[in-house]
């Protein structure tokens, strides 16, 4: 044993021994203790103490535009923009520090947008791109960029994994753009879905600001070789008045302008992107005047931050439009009283995610903003003239808010309430005839109350929306190989209609596992018992089955042999058959309402 330990003692130096005894400190600490430091490499320290190496921050300097381009993708950003955009591609020219953003719905579109920018930049600068710098994301490290680099002679440089500092130009540009866009949204209080407009404006403004890295010259000057025209700049999100063209004026004495909100600038240094509050669309115009100390969304309060998008885009059901009119309500107009059905809907379905899924309903919601100062109302209530009440040196006259007028039974006495209900049912009717025939009976039932809908009708309508939302991922499946033969299922809802006392028949017929016939309909006569209602439903089903058998036989398929046994979910008919002939038959099968 002594012979085996002796060579080990000879191989370990005094410095290494004390380094291990003290728990692997640095050589500087060992010197402080008056002990000899070690000059050997400690693998234990390399394994347990290795950290990120310092980054020098040095890049090879570019001598002209497009010599080196830095790329990065930011996102996903939630919520998506008004047009469904979730990402944006940042493109930075290293020589000029000129920044460009291209908005994307998916990361896979990054190559297509870069190709568009490359064609524009080559034509603008009359030169070609020589180097590309990006991370190793799948949107950059793919066959498309590889083929582009090979065909155009580009050098594509990838930063190491988990090392964003090697793509510092793009990362710093992202920080600058996002910080500026965040400030623009906070100042204007625009809805979060307008982040793309804020990012685009932030990029435009950052290119106009001089930088000390380029001798206090702005990226725009270095890129375009001309001075920017700063006179066009206005405060993002401020109130504007847009000129109404002659062809759009409905009356000789109609107003010549309409309100809008500034959302951005155009590259021609003359035009602006304005959101029209009346028509809820973005237009490009130069005929506009600004009120930079007034922000329409800022005056609305915090409710506007959760507003839905205002573009006419449809979801998969093709009826629910994202158009929230609460956020664009005129701040100077007197709001009508809140509808009775609004209170019921808010109480029954107060969860924000469900409510935001169907912004069509929110178009009918109105808020009551009673005046807090002395006023005089004269004339017709529907067209009230609200005038300031004179109150000179005397004591002011106060006005108490006694809450909106409520209605006992109907949704509301105002016409726009039942027009809203009619529009909603019309949308459901269109959907039921196109892609969702399973809601046809529900739509038919709701359509019976179009003239004066009640709160229960609105609640039933909301249940239909919940059903659509919960089953949007489901569909009819017609398998190639299914259960052979004809299968049928029948059910009834006795006394479904409380007004006519009639029951509802429902059945489906499947052929080889595929749905071919379905029906949901009120029975033509009143049924005195559940058994009678079930017999009527089975009669209708039997007629359909006989027709289907005859149709299959005419096709000479010979796929249906023997009797077809309908399946009923209720057992009343079966129990009735067992006691047939008994004197208790009529007593046991009667279900009259007491």
Coordinates of C-alpha atoms in Angstrom, one line a residue:
X1 CA 0.0 0.0 0.0
X2 CA 2.8 2.4 0.8
X3 CA 4.4 1.7 -2.6
X4 CA 1.1 2.6 -4.4
X5 CA 0.7 6.0 -2.6
X6 CA 4.2 7.2 -3.0
X7 CA 4.0 8.1 -6.8
X8 CA 0.8 10.0 -6.3
X9 CA 2.4 12.3 -3.7
X10 CA 5.2 13.0 -6.1
X11 CA 2.8 14.0 -8.9
X12 CA 0.8 16.6 -6.9
X13 CA 2.4 19.9 -6.4
X14 CA 2.2 21.9 -3.2
X15 CA 0.2 24.7 -4.9
X16 CA -2.3 22.2 -6.4
X17 CA -2.7 20.5 -3.0
X18 CA -3.6 23.7 -1.2
X19 CA -5.9 24.7 -4.1
X20 CA -7.8 21.5 -3.5
X21 CA -7.8 21.8 0.3
X22 CA -9.2 25.3 0.1
X23 CA -12.1 24.4 -2.1
X24 CA -10.6 25.4 -5.5
X25 CA -10.2 29.2 -5.0
X26 CA -8.5 31.5 -7.5
X27 CA -4.7 32.0 -7.5
X28 CA -5.1 35.6 -6.2
X29 CA -6.8 34.3 -3.0
X30 CA -4.1 31.7 -2.6
X31 CA -1.4 34.4 -2.8
X32 CA -3.2 36.5 -0.2
X33 CA -2.9 33.6 2.2
X34 CA 0.9 33.4 1.6
X35 CA 0.7 30.0 -0.1
X36 CA 2.3 29.1 -3.4
X37 CA -0.2 29.4 -6.4
X38 CA -0.7 26.6 -8.8
X39 CA 0.2 26.8 -12.5
X40 CA -1.7 23.7 -13.5
X41 CA -5.1 23.7 -15.1
X42 CA -7.7 22.4 -12.8
X43 CA -10.4 20.4 -14.6
X44 CA -12.7 20.5 -11.6
X45 CA -12.7 24.3 -11.8
X46 CA -13.4 24.2 -15.6
X47 CA -16.3 21.8 -14.9
X48 CA -17.9 23.7 -12.0
X49 CA -17.0 27.4 -12.7
X50 CA -17.1 28.0 -16.4
X51 CA -19.3 30.9 -17.3
X52 CA -20.0 33.1 -20.4
X53 CA -16.9 34.5 -21.9
X54 CA -16.6 38.3 -22.2
X55 CA -17.7 39.8 -25.5
X56 CA -15.3 42.3 -27.1
X57 CA -18.1 43.9 -29.1
X58 CA -15.8 44.4 -32.1
X59 CA -17.2 44.0 -35.6
X60 CA -15.4 44.5 -38.9
X61 CA -16.4 48.0 -40.0
X62 CA -18.5 48.4 -43.1
X63 CA -17.4 50.9 -45.7
X64 CA -20.6 51.5 -47.7
X65 CA -24.3 50.7 -47.5
X66 CA -25.4 47.1 -48.0
X67 CA -22.0 45.7 -47.2
X68 CA -23.3 44.0 -44.1
X69 CA -27.0 43.5 -43.2
X70 CA -28.1 42.2 -39.8
X71 CA -31.4 40.3 -39.5
X72 CA -33.6 39.3 -36.6
X73 CA -37.3 38.3 -36.0
X74 CA -39.3 39.6 -33.1
X75 CA -42.4 37.8 -31.8
X76 CA -44.9 36.3 -31.4
X77 CA -46.6 39.4 -30.0
X78 CA -50.0 39.0 -28.4
X79 CA -52.6 40.1 -29.3
X80 CA -52.0 40.0 -33.0
X81 CA -52.3 43.2 -35.0
X82 CA -55.5 44.4 -36.8
X83 CA -54.5 42.3 -39.9
X84 CA -53.4 39.2 -38.0
X85 CA -49.7 40.0 -37.8
X86 CA -47.7 38.4 -34.9
X87 CA -44.0 39.0 -35.9
X88 CA -41.8 41.6 -37.5
X89 CA -38.5 41.2 -39.3
X90 CA -35.9 43.7 -38.3
X91 CA -33.3 44.6 -41.0
X92 CA -30.4 46.8 -40.1
X93 CA -27.7 48.2 -42.4
X94 CA -24.4 48.2 -40.5
X95 CA -22.9 51.2 -42.3
X96 CA -25.8 53.6 -42.1
X97 CA -27.7 52.0 -39.1
X98 CA -30.8 52.4 -41.2
X99 CA -33.6 50.2 -39.8
X100 CA -36.5 48.5 -41.7
X101 CA -39.3 46.4 -40.3
X102 CA -41.3 43.9 -42.3
X103 CA -44.4 42.5 -40.6
X104 CA -45.2 38.8 -40.7
X105 CA -48.0 36.5 -39.9
X106 CA -45.6 33.5 -39.4
X107 CA -41.9 33.2 -39.2
X108 CA -41.8 31.2 -42.4
X109 CA -42.7 34.4 -44.3
X110 CA -39.4 36.0 -43.3
X111 CA -37.6 34.9 -46.5
X112 CA -40.3 36.3 -48.9
X113 CA -40.2 39.7 -47.1
X114 CA -36.4 39.8 -47.2
X115 CA -36.4 39.1 -50.9
X116 CA -38.7 42.1 -51.5
X117 CA -36.5 44.3 -49.3
X118 CA -33.4 43.1 -51.1
X119 CA -34.8 44.0 -54.5
X120 CA -35.8 47.5 -53.3
X121 CA -32.5 48.2 -51.6
X122 CA -30.4 47.1 -54.6
X123 CA -32.3 49.4 -56.9
X124 CA -32.2 52.3 -54.3
X125 CA -28.5 52.1 -53.6
X126 CA -27.3 50.7 -56.9
X127 CA -25.2 48.1 -55.1
X128 CA -25.6 44.5 -53.9
X129 CA -25.6 42.9 -50.4
X130 CA -22.3 41.2 -49.5
X131 CA -22.8 39.8 -46.0
X132 CA -25.8 38.7 -43.9
X133 CA -25.7 38.3 -40.2
X134 CA -28.4 36.4 -38.3
X135 CA -29.0 33.9 -35.6
X136 CA -29.6 30.2 -36.2
X137 CA -33.4 30.3 -36.1
X138 CA -35.3 28.1 -38.5
X139 CA -36.5 31.2 -40.4
X140 CA -32.9 32.0 -41.4
X141 CA -31.0 28.7 -41.4
X142 CA -33.0 27.0 -44.2
X143 CA -32.7 25.9 -47.8
X144 CA -34.2 29.2 -49.1
X145 CA -31.5 31.4 -47.6
X146 CA -28.9 28.9 -48.5
X147 CA -29.9 29.0 -52.1
X148 CA -30.0 32.8 -52.1
X149 CA -26.5 33.0 -50.6
X150 CA -25.2 30.5 -53.2
X151 CA -26.8 32.2 -56.2
X152 CA -26.0 35.8 -55.2
X153 CA -22.6 35.2 -53.8
X154 CA -23.6 36.2 -50.2
X155 CA -21.7 35.3 -47.1
X156 CA -24.3 34.3 -44.5
X157 CA -22.8 34.5 -41.0
X158 CA -24.7 32.8 -38.2
X159 CA -24.2 33.8 -34.6
X160 CA -23.4 31.0 -32.1
X161 CA -26.3 29.3 -30.3
X162 CA -27.6 31.3 -27.3
X163 CA -25.3 34.2 -28.1
X164 CA -27.4 37.1 -29.1
X165 CA -24.5 39.6 -28.6
X166 CA -23.0 38.3 -31.8
X167 CA -26.0 39.8 -33.6
X168 CA -25.8 43.0 -31.6
X169 CA -26.8 45.4 -34.3
X170 CA -30.2 43.7 -34.8
X171 CA -30.7 43.2 -31.1
X172 CA -30.0 46.8 -30.2
X173 CA -32.3 47.9 -33.0
X174 CA -35.1 45.8 -31.6
X175 CA -34.7 47.3 -28.2
X176 CA -34.7 50.9 -29.6
X177 CA -37.8 50.2 -31.7
X178 CA -39.8 48.4 -29.0
X179 CA -39.0 51.1 -26.4
X180 CA -40.1 53.8 -28.7
X181 CA -43.2 51.9 -29.7
X182 CA -44.1 51.3 -26.1
X183 CA -43.9 55.0 -25.4
X184 CA -46.1 55.8 -28.3
X185 CA -48.8 53.4 -27.2
X186 CA -48.7 54.6 -23.6
X187 CA -49.0 58.3 -24.7
X188 CA -51.8 57.7 -27.2
X189 CA -53.6 54.9 -25.2
X190 CA -54.4 53.1 -28.4
X191 CA -55.6 49.5 -28.2
X192 CA -52.9 46.9 -28.0
X193 CA -53.9 45.5 -31.4
X194 CA -52.3 48.7 -32.9
X195 CA -48.8 47.7 -31.9
X196 CA -47.8 47.2 -35.5
X197 CA -48.7 50.8 -36.3
X198 CA -46.7 51.9 -33.3
X199 CA -43.7 49.8 -34.3
X200 CA -43.8 51.1 -37.9
X201 CA -43.9 54.7 -36.7
X202 CA -41.1 54.1 -34.1
X203 CA -38.9 52.7 -36.8
X204 CA -39.6 55.7 -39.0
X205 CA -38.8 58.1 -36.2
X206 CA -35.6 56.3 -35.1
X207 CA -34.2 56.7 -38.6
X208 CA -34.6 60.4 -38.3
X209 CA -32.7 60.8 -35.0
X210 CA -28.9 61.6 -35.2
X211 CA -26.6 59.0 -33.6
X212 CA -23.2 59.7 -32.1
X213 CA -21.9 56.5 -33.7
X214 CA -22.0 58.1 -37.1
X215 CA -20.7 61.7 -36.3
X216 CA -24.2 62.9 -35.2
X217 CA -25.7 62.0 -38.5
X218 CA -29.1 60.3 -38.8
X219 CA -29.5 56.9 -40.5
X220 CA -31.8 58.5 -43.0
X221 CA -29.2 61.0 -44.1
X222 CA -26.6 58.3 -44.6
X223 CA -29.1 56.0 -46.4
X224 CA -30.9 58.5 -48.6
X225 CA -28.1 61.1 -48.9
X226 CA -30.6 63.9 -48.2
X227 CA -32.0 65.7 -45.2
X228 CA -35.3 64.6 -43.7
X229 CA -38.3 67.0 -43.7
X230 CA -39.2 67.1 -40.0
X231 CA -42.1 69.5 -40.6
X232 CA -44.4 66.6 -41.4
X233 CA -44.0 65.1 -37.9
X234 CA -47.0 65.0 -35.7
X235 CA -47.8 63.4 -32.3
X236 CA -48.7 59.7 -32.8
X237 CA -52.4 59.0 -31.9
X238 CA -53.5 62.6 -31.8
X239 CA -56.9 63.8 -33.1
X240 CA -57.1 64.9 -36.7
X241 CA -59.8 66.2 -39.0
X242 CA -59.8 64.7 -42.5
X243 CA -61.2 66.5 -45.6
X244 CA -64.3 64.8 -47.0
X245 CA -64.2 64.8 -50.8
X246 CA -67.1 66.2 -52.8
X247 CA -68.1 62.7 -54.0
X248 CA -68.4 61.5 -50.5
X249 CA -70.7 64.3 -49.2
X250 CA -74.3 63.2 -48.9
X251 CA -75.7 66.7 -48.7
X252 CA -74.8 70.1 -50.0
X253 CA -74.4 71.5 -46.4
X254 CA -72.9 68.4 -44.8
X255 CA -69.6 68.8 -42.9
X256 CA -66.5 69.1 -44.9
X257 CA -64.3 67.1 -42.5
X258 CA -64.5 64.1 -40.2
X259 CA -62.6 63.0 -37.1
X260 CA -59.7 60.7 -37.3
X261 CA -56.6 59.5 -35.4
X262 CA -53.0 59.7 -36.6
X263 CA -51.5 56.2 -37.0
X264 CA -48.3 56.8 -39.0
X265 CA -46.5 58.6 -41.9
X266 CA -45.8 57.7 -45.5
X267 CA -42.4 57.7 -47.1
X268 CA -43.4 60.5 -49.6
X269 CA -43.0 63.0 -46.7
X270 CA -46.5 64.4 -47.6
X271 CA -49.1 61.9 -46.6
X272 CA -50.4 60.5 -43.3
X273 CA -52.1 57.3 -42.2
X274 CA -55.3 58.3 -40.6
X275 CA -57.9 56.1 -38.8
X276 CA -61.4 57.2 -39.7
X277 CA -63.5 57.0 -36.6
X278 CA -66.8 57.0 -38.6
X279 CA -66.0 54.3 -41.1
X280 CA -63.4 52.4 -39.0
X281 CA -60.8 52.1 -41.7
X282 CA -57.3 53.5 -42.3
X283 CA -56.8 55.9 -45.2
X284 CA -53.8 57.7 -46.6
X285 CA -54.3 61.5 -47.1
X286 CA -52.5 64.8 -46.9
X287 CA -55.6 66.9 -46.5
X288 CA -55.8 66.8 -42.7
X289 CA -55.3 69.1 -39.7
X290 CA -54.1 68.0 -36.3
X291 CA -55.0 68.8 -32.7
X292 CA -51.8 67.5 -31.0
X293 CA -52.9 68.1 -27.5
X294 CA -56.0 65.9 -27.8
X295 CA -55.9 62.1 -27.9
X296 CA -59.3 60.5 -28.4
X297 CA -58.4 57.2 -26.9
X298 CA -56.7 58.8 -23.9
X299 CA -59.9 60.6 -23.1
X300 CA -61.8 57.3 -23.2
X301 CA -60.0 55.9 -20.2
X302 CA -58.6 52.4 -19.7
X303 CA -61.5 50.6 -21.4
X304 CA -60.1 51.3 -24.8
X305 CA -56.9 49.3 -24.2
X306 CA -58.8 46.1 -24.6
X307 CA -60.7 47.1 -27.7
X308 CA -61.0 44.6 -30.5
X309 CA -59.6 45.2 -33.9
X310 CA -61.6 47.2 -36.4
X311 CA -60.9 45.5 -39.7
X312 CA -63.4 43.4 -41.6
X313 CA -61.8 40.0 -41.1
X314 CA -63.9 36.9 -40.5
X315 CA -63.2 33.9 -38.4
X316 CA -63.7 30.3 -39.6
X317 CA -67.5 30.6 -39.0
X318 CA -67.6 33.6 -41.4
X319 CA -70.1 35.7 -39.5
X320 CA -68.5 37.3 -36.4
X321 CA -66.8 40.5 -37.5
X322 CA -64.2 42.2 -35.3
X323 CA -65.8 45.6 -35.0
X324 CA -66.0 47.1 -31.6
X325 CA -67.7 50.4 -31.7
X326 CA -67.4 51.2 -28.0
X327 CA -64.0 52.5 -28.6
X328 CA -65.0 54.9 -31.4
X329 CA -68.0 56.4 -29.7
X330 CA -68.1 60.2 -30.2
X331 CA -66.8 61.7 -26.9
X332 CA -68.8 64.9 -27.5
X333 CA -72.2 63.2 -28.1
X334 CA -74.7 62.3 -25.4
X335 CA -74.9 58.5 -25.1
X336 CA -78.3 56.8 -25.0
X337 CA -79.3 54.7 -21.9
X338 CA -77.8 51.3 -21.4
X339 CA -80.0 48.5 -22.7
X340 CA -81.7 46.1 -20.3
X341 CA -80.3 43.2 -22.2
X342 CA -76.8 44.5 -21.9
X343 CA -77.1 44.2 -18.1
X344 CA -78.3 40.6 -18.4
X345 CA -75.6 39.6 -20.8
X346 CA -72.9 41.2 -18.7
X347 CA -74.1 39.4 -15.6
X348 CA -74.5 36.0 -17.3
X349 CA -71.4 36.1 -19.4
X350 CA -69.0 38.4 -17.6
X351 CA -65.8 36.5 -18.5
X352 CA -63.6 38.6 -20.7
X353 CA -62.3 35.8 -23.0
X354 CA -65.7 34.6 -24.0
X355 CA -67.0 38.1 -24.5
X356 CA -64.1 39.1 -26.7
X357 CA -64.6 36.1 -28.9
X358 CA -67.8 37.6 -30.2
X359 CA -67.3 41.3 -30.6
X360 CA -70.4 41.5 -32.8
X361 CA -72.5 41.6 -29.6
X362 CA -70.4 44.4 -28.2
X363 CA -71.5 46.6 -31.1
X364 CA -74.8 47.0 -29.5
X365 CA -73.5 47.9 -26.1
X366 CA -73.9 51.6 -25.1
X367 CA -72.7 53.4 -22.0
X368 CA -74.6 56.0 -20.2
X369 CA -72.5 59.1 -19.5
X370 CA -74.9 61.5 -17.8
X371 CA -73.9 65.2 -17.7
X372 CA -72.3 66.3 -14.5
X373 CA -73.1 69.9 -15.0
X374 CA -76.3 72.0 -15.1
X375 CA -78.1 71.4 -18.4
X376 CA -81.5 72.2 -19.9
X377 CA -83.1 69.6 -22.2
X378 CA -85.9 70.7 -24.5
X379 CA -87.7 69.2 -27.5
X380 CA -88.2 65.6 -28.4
X381 CA -86.4 63.1 -26.2
X382 CA -85.1 61.2 -29.2
X383 CA -83.6 64.3 -30.6
X384 CA -82.8 66.3 -27.4
X385 CA -81.2 69.7 -27.6
X386 CA -78.9 69.9 -24.6
X387 CA -78.1 73.5 -23.7
X388 CA -76.0 74.8 -20.9
X389 CA -78.3 76.2 -18.1
X390 CA -77.4 79.8 -17.2
X391 CA -75.9 80.0 -13.8
X392 CA -74.3 83.3 -13.1
X393 CA -73.4 84.6 -9.6
X394 CA -76.1 82.4 -8.0
X395 CA -75.6 79.0 -6.5
X396 CA -75.1 76.3 -9.1
X397 CA -77.8 73.8 -9.8
X398 CA -76.7 70.2 -9.3
X399 CA -78.0 67.2 -11.2
X400 CA -78.2 63.7 -9.7
X401 CA -77.6 60.6 -11.8
X402 CA -80.5 58.2 -11.0
X403 CA -79.2 55.4 -13.3
X404 CA -80.5 54.4 -16.7
X405 CA -84.1 53.6 -17.3
X406 CA -84.8 49.8 -17.2
X407 CA -87.5 47.8 -18.9
X408 CA -89.4 45.0 -17.3
X409 CA -89.7 42.4 -20.0
X410 CA -88.5 43.4 -23.4
X411 CA -84.9 43.9 -24.3
X412 CA -85.3 47.6 -24.8
X413 CA -87.7 50.2 -26.2
X414 CA -85.1 51.6 -28.6
X415 CA -85.2 50.5 -32.2
X416 CA -81.5 49.7 -32.4
X417 CA -81.9 47.0 -29.8
X418 CA -84.2 44.7 -31.9
X419 CA -82.3 45.7 -35.0
X420 CA -79.2 44.3 -33.3
X421 CA -81.0 41.1 -32.5
X422 CA -82.3 40.8 -36.0
X423 CA -78.7 41.2 -37.4
X424 CA -77.4 38.6 -35.0
X425 CA -80.0 36.1 -35.9
X426 CA -79.5 36.8 -39.6
X427 CA -75.8 36.0 -39.1
X428 CA -76.7 32.7 -37.5
X429 CA -79.1 32.0 -40.2
X430 CA -76.4 32.5 -42.9
X431 CA -74.1 30.2 -40.9
X432 CA -76.7 27.5 -40.5
X433 CA -77.3 27.3 -44.2
X434 CA -73.6 27.2 -45.1
X435 CA -71.4 25.3 -42.7
X436 CA -73.4 24.6 -39.5
X437 CA -76.7 22.9 -40.2
X438 CA -76.7 21.5 -36.6
X439 CA -77.9 24.9 -35.3
X440 CA -80.8 25.3 -37.8
X441 CA -83.5 24.4 -35.4
X442 CA -82.1 26.7 -32.7
X443 CA -82.0 29.5 -35.3
X444 CA -85.5 28.8 -36.3
X445 CA -86.7 29.0 -32.7
X446 CA -84.9 32.3 -32.1
X447 CA -86.3 33.7 -35.3
X448 CA -89.8 33.7 -33.8
X449 CA -89.0 36.6 -31.6
X450 CA -87.5 39.1 -34.0
X451 CA -90.0 41.9 -33.4
X452 CA -89.7 42.2 -29.6
X453 CA -87.0 40.0 -28.2
X454 CA -86.7 39.4 -24.5
X455 CA -83.9 38.7 -22.1
X456 CA -84.4 35.0 -22.4
X457 CA -84.0 35.2 -26.1
X458 CA -80.7 37.0 -25.8
X459 CA -79.5 34.4 -23.2
X460 CA -80.5 31.6 -25.6
X461 CA -78.6 33.4 -28.4
X462 CA -75.6 33.5 -26.1
X463 CA -75.9 29.8 -25.5
X464 CA -75.8 29.2 -29.3
X465 CA -72.6 31.2 -29.4
X466 CA -71.1 29.2 -26.6
X467 CA -72.0 26.0 -28.5
X468 CA -70.4 27.3 -31.7
X469 CA -67.2 28.3 -29.8
X470 CA -67.0 24.9 -28.1
X471 CA -67.6 22.9 -31.3
X472 CA -65.6 24.9 -33.8
X473 CA -63.0 22.2 -34.0
X474 CA -65.5 19.4 -34.7
X475 CA -66.8 18.3 -38.1
X476 CA -68.7 15.5 -39.8
X477 CA -66.5 12.5 -40.6
X478 CA -67.4 10.1 -43.4
X479 CA -65.2 7.1 -43.0
X480 CA -64.4 4.7 -45.9
X481 CA -65.0 1.7 -43.8
X482 CA -67.7 2.0 -41.2
X483 CA -70.5 -0.1 -39.6
X484 CA -72.4 -1.8 -42.4
X485 CA -76.1 -1.2 -42.9
X486 CA -78.6 1.5 -41.7
X487 CA -78.6 2.8 -38.1
X488 CA -81.2 5.2 -36.8
X489 CA -81.6 7.0 -33.5
X490 CA -84.6 8.9 -32.3
X491 CA -85.5 11.2 -29.4
X492 CA -88.2 13.6 -28.4
X493 CA -88.6 16.6 -26.1
X494 CA -92.2 16.5 -24.7
X495 CA -93.9 19.9 -24.3
X496 CA -90.9 21.8 -25.5
X497 CA -93.0 24.8 -26.6
X498 CA -94.7 26.3 -23.6
X499 CA -96.9 28.5 -25.8
X500 CA -98.3 25.9 -28.3
X501 CA -97.7 22.9 -25.9
X502 CA -96.2 21.0 -28.8
X503 CA -93.3 18.5 -28.6
X504 CA -90.1 18.3 -30.7
X505 CA -89.0 15.4 -32.8
X506 CA -85.4 14.7 -33.5
X507 CA -83.7 11.8 -35.3
X508 CA -80.7 10.9 -37.4
X509 CA -80.1 8.1 -39.9
X510 CA -76.6 6.7 -40.6
X511 CA -75.7 4.6 -43.6
X512 CA -72.5 2.6 -43.3
X513 CA -71.4 4.8 -40.4
X514 CA -72.1 8.0 -42.4
X515 CA -74.7 10.6 -41.5
X516 CA -77.2 10.9 -44.4
X517 CA -80.5 12.1 -42.9
X518 CA -81.3 14.3 -39.8
X519 CA -84.3 16.1 -38.6
X520 CA -85.4 18.4 -35.8
X521 CA -88.9 19.8 -35.9
X522 CA -91.9 20.6 -33.9
X523 CA -94.7 18.1 -34.0
X524 CA -97.8 19.3 -35.8
X525 CA -100.2 18.4 -33.0
X526 CA -100.1 18.4 -29.2
X527 CA -99.1 15.2 -27.5
X528 CA -100.8 14.3 -24.2
X529 CA -98.0 12.1 -23.0
X530 CA -94.3 11.4 -23.6
X531 CA -95.3 8.0 -25.1
X532 CA -97.5 9.7 -27.6
X533 CA -94.7 12.1 -28.6
X534 CA -92.3 9.2 -29.0
X535 CA -94.7 7.3 -31.2
X536 CA -95.1 10.3 -33.4
X537 CA -91.3 10.7 -33.7
X538 CA -90.9 7.0 -34.5
X539 CA -93.6 7.3 -37.1
X540 CA -91.7 10.1 -38.9
X541 CA -88.5 8.1 -38.6
X542 CA -90.1 5.0 -40.0
X543 CA -91.3 6.9 -43.0
X544 CA -87.8 8.1 -43.7
X545 CA -86.4 4.6 -43.3
X546 CA -88.9 3.1 -45.7
X547 CA -88.0 5.8 -48.2
X548 CA -84.3 5.2 -47.7
X549 CA -84.8 1.4 -48.2
X550 CA -86.7 1.9 -51.4
X551 CA -84.1 4.4 -52.7
X552 CA -81.2 1.9 -52.0
X553 CA -83.1 -0.9 -53.7
X554 CA -83.7 1.3 -56.8
X555 CA -79.9 1.7 -57.0
X556 CA -79.6 -2.1 -57.0
X557 CA -77.1 -2.0 -54.2
X558 CA -78.8 -4.7 -52.0
X559 CA -77.1 -3.3 -48.9
X560 CA -80.1 -3.3 -46.7
X561 CA -81.6 -6.7 -45.7
X562 CA -84.0 -7.5 -43.0
X563 CA -85.8 -5.1 -40.7
X564 CA -84.3 -1.8 -39.5
X565 CA -84.7 -1.3 -35.8
X566 CA -84.7 2.4 -34.6
X567 CA -83.0 3.2 -31.4
X568 CA -84.9 5.4 -29.0
X569 CA -83.3 7.0 -26.0
X570 CA -86.5 6.8 -23.9
X571 CA -87.9 3.6 -22.5
X572 CA -91.6 4.7 -22.4
X573 CA -92.4 3.0 -25.7
X574 CA -90.7 -0.2 -24.6
X575 CA -92.6 -0.2 -21.3
X576 CA -95.9 0.4 -23.1
X577 CA -95.3 -2.6 -25.3
X578 CA -94.8 -4.8 -22.3
X579 CA -98.1 -3.8 -20.7
X580 CA -100.1 -3.6 -23.9
X581 CA -103.6 -4.8 -23.4
X582 CA -103.6 -4.0 -19.7
X583 CA -106.3 -1.8 -18.2
X584 CA -103.6 0.4 -16.7
X585 CA -102.2 1.4 -20.1
X586 CA -103.9 4.8 -20.3
X587 CA -103.1 5.7 -16.7
X588 CA -99.4 4.8 -16.8
X589 CA -98.7 6.5 -20.1
X590 CA -100.4 9.8 -19.5
X591 CA -98.1 12.7 -18.5
X592 CA -100.5 15.7 -18.4
X593 CA -99.1 18.8 -16.8
X594 CA -100.7 19.5 -13.4

